[in-house]
């Protein structure tokens, strides 16, 4: 799963702790246009992409495709981007990461079972994809 351009734009705004109005002012849009882009109602123009990349020092490859480092060198892995934008998600991610890195295989197995119980309907196996 990867983020879309509108989700990366929203991430940038939240990462820099900006309101939609503040973000709109620096990239040359109205607050309503920022809201529409973030909701996915429409795509950002190339001018918006360029001005955003220039102002925040981002690569267009990261903003458009999610490849390479994002703001402050953050890699473009989906979970890292979403975790940075949402503190509760970051906490859940960190807990799961710590459980899975624990050397005790019983603890890792327990974590996997609990994860599947809680999120089984969201887990797609390779068999279901085919």
PDB file of C-alpha atoms in Angstrom:
ATOM      1  CA  UNK A   1       0.000   0.000   0.000  1.00  0.00           C
ATOM      2  CA  UNK A   2       1.402   3.371  -0.867  1.00  0.00           C
ATOM      3  CA  UNK A   3       0.210   6.863  -0.246  1.00  0.00           C
ATOM      4  CA  UNK A   4      -1.236   8.997  -3.007  1.00  0.00           C
ATOM      5  CA  UNK A   5      -0.068  12.523  -3.821  1.00  0.00           C
ATOM      6  CA  UNK A   6      -2.949  14.070  -1.859  1.00  0.00           C
ATOM      7  CA  UNK A   7      -2.019  12.021   1.222  1.00  0.00           C
ATOM      8  CA  UNK A   8       1.649  13.045   0.951  1.00  0.00           C
ATOM      9  CA  UNK A   9       0.621  16.717   0.680  1.00  0.00           C
ATOM     10  CA  UNK A  10      -1.506  16.347   3.808  1.00  0.00           C
ATOM     11  CA  UNK A  11       1.384  14.577   5.527  1.00  0.00           C
ATOM     12  CA  UNK A  12       3.733  17.467   4.692  1.00  0.00           C
ATOM     13  CA  UNK A  13       1.274  20.011   6.086  1.00  0.00           C
ATOM     14  CA  UNK A  14       0.810  18.056   9.309  1.00  0.00           C
ATOM     15  CA  UNK A  15       4.514  17.237   9.582  1.00  0.00           C
ATOM     16  CA  UNK A  16       5.300  20.958   9.615  1.00  0.00           C
ATOM     17  CA  UNK A  17       2.354  21.633  11.951  1.00  0.00           C
ATOM     18  CA  UNK A  18       0.598  23.970   9.540  1.00  0.00           C
ATOM     19  CA  UNK A  19      -3.065  24.761   9.125  1.00  0.00           C
ATOM     20  CA  UNK A  20      -4.613  24.387   5.694  1.00  0.00           C
ATOM     21  CA  UNK A  21      -4.621  28.186   5.414  1.00  0.00           C
ATOM     22  CA  UNK A  22      -0.911  28.466   6.283  1.00  0.00           C
ATOM     23  CA  UNK A  23      -0.050  25.715   3.820  1.00  0.00           C
ATOM     24  CA  UNK A  24      -2.226  27.347   1.154  1.00  0.00           C
ATOM     25  CA  UNK A  25      -0.439  30.661   1.611  1.00  0.00           C
ATOM     26  CA  UNK A  26       3.041  29.202   1.097  1.00  0.00           C
ATOM     27  CA  UNK A  27       2.136  27.157  -1.997  1.00  0.00           C
ATOM     28  CA  UNK A  28      -0.140  29.765  -3.585  1.00  0.00           C
ATOM     29  CA  UNK A  29      -3.559  28.168  -3.169  1.00  0.00           C
ATOM     30  CA  UNK A  30      -6.777  28.901  -1.346  1.00  0.00           C
ATOM     31  CA  UNK A  31      -7.622  27.003   1.827  1.00  0.00           C
ATOM     32  CA  UNK A  32     -10.554  25.455  -0.044  1.00  0.00           C
ATOM     33  CA  UNK A  33      -8.246  24.106  -2.744  1.00  0.00           C
ATOM     34  CA  UNK A  34      -5.948  22.567  -0.110  1.00  0.00           C
ATOM     35  CA  UNK A  35      -8.972  20.938   1.518  1.00  0.00           C
ATOM     36  CA  UNK A  36     -10.168  19.575  -1.828  1.00  0.00           C
ATOM     37  CA  UNK A  37      -6.750  18.167  -2.679  1.00  0.00           C
ATOM     38  CA  UNK A  38      -6.378  16.540   0.748  1.00  0.00           C
ATOM     39  CA  UNK A  39      -9.818  14.933   0.446  1.00  0.00           C
ATOM     40  CA  UNK A  40      -8.892  13.603  -2.983  1.00  0.00           C
ATOM     41  CA  UNK A  41     -11.612  15.613  -4.713  1.00  0.00           C
ATOM     42  CA  UNK A  42      -9.064  16.715  -7.295  1.00  0.00           C
ATOM     43  CA  UNK A  43      -5.361  16.367  -8.061  1.00  0.00           C
ATOM     44  CA  UNK A  44      -2.846  19.125  -7.404  1.00  0.00           C
ATOM     45  CA  UNK A  45      -1.627  21.079 -10.418  1.00  0.00           C
ATOM     46  CA  UNK A  46       1.970  20.826 -11.556  1.00  0.00           C
ATOM     47  CA  UNK A  47       2.464  24.393 -10.259  1.00  0.00           C
ATOM     48  CA  UNK A  48       1.302  23.274  -6.811  1.00  0.00           C
ATOM     49  CA  UNK A  49       3.674  20.300  -6.908  1.00  0.00           C
ATOM     50  CA  UNK A  50       6.625  22.475  -7.934  1.00  0.00           C
ATOM     51  CA  UNK A  51       5.933  25.230  -5.397  1.00  0.00           C
ATOM     52  CA  UNK A  52       5.467  22.659  -2.613  1.00  0.00           C
ATOM     53  CA  UNK A  53       8.724  20.919  -3.489  1.00  0.00           C
ATOM     54  CA  UNK A  54      10.623  24.200  -3.677  1.00  0.00           C
ATOM     55  CA  UNK A  55       9.274  25.596  -0.419  1.00  0.00           C
ATOM     56  CA  UNK A  56       9.806  22.414   1.617  1.00  0.00           C
ATOM     57  CA  UNK A  57      12.961  21.238  -0.176  1.00  0.00           C
ATOM     58  CA  UNK A  58      11.392  18.006  -1.424  1.00  0.00           C
ATOM     59  CA  UNK A  59      11.998  16.002  -4.553  1.00  0.00           C
ATOM     60  CA  UNK A  60       9.159  15.781  -7.034  1.00  0.00           C
ATOM     61  CA  UNK A  61       9.853  12.042  -7.193  1.00  0.00           C
ATOM     62  CA  UNK A  62       8.950  11.725  -3.509  1.00  0.00           C
ATOM     63  CA  UNK A  63       5.862  13.912  -3.754  1.00  0.00           C
ATOM     64  CA  UNK A  64       4.489  12.355  -6.934  1.00  0.00           C
ATOM     65  CA  UNK A  65       5.655   8.740  -6.604  1.00  0.00           C
ATOM     66  CA  UNK A  66       6.579   8.251  -2.951  1.00  0.00           C
ATOM     67  CA  UNK A  67      10.144   7.248  -3.822  1.00  0.00           C
ATOM     68  CA  UNK A  68      13.218   8.417  -1.977  1.00  0.00           C
ATOM     69  CA  UNK A  69      13.505  10.597   1.090  1.00  0.00           C
ATOM     70  CA  UNK A  70      10.636  12.812   2.142  1.00  0.00           C
ATOM     71  CA  UNK A  71      10.747  15.782   4.532  1.00  0.00           C
ATOM     72  CA  UNK A  72      13.931  15.903   6.628  1.00  0.00           C
ATOM     73  CA  UNK A  73      15.189  12.761   4.881  1.00  0.00           C
ATOM     74  CA  UNK A  74      12.364  10.530   6.102  1.00  0.00           C
ATOM     75  CA  UNK A  75      12.183   7.476   3.885  1.00  0.00           C
ATOM     76  CA  UNK A  76       8.963   7.072   1.979  1.00  0.00           C
ATOM     77  CA  UNK A  77       7.815   3.840   3.544  1.00  0.00           C
ATOM     78  CA  UNK A  78       4.106   4.125   4.110  1.00  0.00           C
ATOM     79  CA  UNK A  79       4.117   3.164   7.754  1.00  0.00           C
ATOM     80  CA  UNK A  80       6.791   5.741   8.589  1.00  0.00           C
ATOM     81  CA  UNK A  81       4.889   8.531   6.878  1.00  0.00           C
ATOM     82  CA  UNK A  82       1.575   7.636   8.457  1.00  0.00           C
ATOM     83  CA  UNK A  83       3.157   7.112  11.869  1.00  0.00           C
ATOM     84  CA  UNK A  84       4.757  10.556  11.775  1.00  0.00           C
ATOM     85  CA  UNK A  85       1.427  12.163  10.881  1.00  0.00           C
ATOM     86  CA  UNK A  86      -0.553  10.291  13.567  1.00  0.00           C
ATOM     87  CA  UNK A  87       0.982   9.907  17.066  1.00  0.00           C
ATOM     88  CA  UNK A  88      -1.387   7.073  18.030  1.00  0.00           C
ATOM     89  CA  UNK A  89      -0.469   5.139  14.902  1.00  0.00           C
ATOM     90  CA  UNK A  90       3.212   5.703  15.654  1.00  0.00           C
ATOM     91  CA  UNK A  91       2.729   4.298  19.153  1.00  0.00           C
ATOM     92  CA  UNK A  92       0.981   1.185  17.794  1.00  0.00           C
ATOM     93  CA  UNK A  93       3.663   0.753  15.136  1.00  0.00           C
ATOM     94  CA  UNK A  94       6.451   1.065  17.732  1.00  0.00           C
ATOM     95  CA  UNK A  95       4.819  -1.497  20.043  1.00  0.00           C
ATOM     96  CA  UNK A  96       4.359  -4.003  17.226  1.00  0.00           C
ATOM     97  CA  UNK A  97       7.894  -3.380  15.965  1.00  0.00           C
ATOM     98  CA  UNK A  98       9.343  -3.966  19.461  1.00  0.00           C
ATOM     99  CA  UNK A  99       7.330  -7.172  19.873  1.00  0.00           C
ATOM    100  CA  UNK A 100       8.463  -8.498  16.509  1.00  0.00           C
ATOM    101  CA  UNK A 101      12.120  -7.658  17.221  1.00  0.00           C
ATOM    102  CA  UNK A 102      12.061  -9.456  20.572  1.00  0.00           C
ATOM    103  CA  UNK A 103      14.346 -12.513  20.565  1.00  0.00           C
ATOM    104  CA  UNK A 104      11.688 -14.644  22.324  1.00  0.00           C
ATOM    105  CA  UNK A 105       9.881 -16.612  19.567  1.00  0.00           C
ATOM    106  CA  UNK A 106       6.925 -17.234  21.895  1.00  0.00           C
ATOM    107  CA  UNK A 107       6.376 -13.508  22.346  1.00  0.00           C
ATOM    108  CA  UNK A 108       6.634 -12.920  18.591  1.00  0.00           C
ATOM    109  CA  UNK A 109       4.190 -15.767  17.954  1.00  0.00           C
ATOM    110  CA  UNK A 110       1.773 -14.343  20.526  1.00  0.00           C
ATOM    111  CA  UNK A 111       2.010 -10.912  18.862  1.00  0.00           C
ATOM    112  CA  UNK A 112       1.244 -12.405  15.442  1.00  0.00           C
ATOM    113  CA  UNK A 113      -1.780 -14.303  16.770  1.00  0.00           C
ATOM    114  CA  UNK A 114      -3.115 -11.200  18.535  1.00  0.00           C
ATOM    115  CA  UNK A 115      -2.551  -9.056  15.456  1.00  0.00           C
ATOM    116  CA  UNK A 116      -4.427 -11.518  13.247  1.00  0.00           C
ATOM    117  CA  UNK A 117      -7.286 -11.724  15.755  1.00  0.00           C
ATOM    118  CA  UNK A 118      -7.591  -7.956  15.848  1.00  0.00           C
ATOM    119  CA  UNK A 119      -6.953  -7.171  12.186  1.00  0.00           C
ATOM    120  CA  UNK A 120      -7.605 -10.420  10.341  1.00  0.00           C
ATOM    121  CA  UNK A 121     -10.205  -8.886   8.063  1.00  0.00           C
ATOM    122  CA  UNK A 122      -7.604  -6.356   6.876  1.00  0.00           C
ATOM    123  CA  UNK A 123      -4.846  -8.900   6.291  1.00  0.00           C
ATOM    124  CA  UNK A 124      -4.737 -10.060   2.705  1.00  0.00           C
ATOM    125  CA  UNK A 125      -2.792 -13.231   2.061  1.00  0.00           C
ATOM    126  CA  UNK A 126      -1.168 -14.065  -1.241  1.00  0.00           C
ATOM    127  CA  UNK A 127      -3.823 -16.778  -1.744  1.00  0.00           C
ATOM    128  CA  UNK A 128      -6.669 -14.244  -1.557  1.00  0.00           C
ATOM    129  CA  UNK A 129      -4.930 -11.878  -3.995  1.00  0.00           C
ATOM    130  CA  UNK A 130      -4.840 -14.518  -6.748  1.00  0.00           C
TER     131      UNK A 130
END
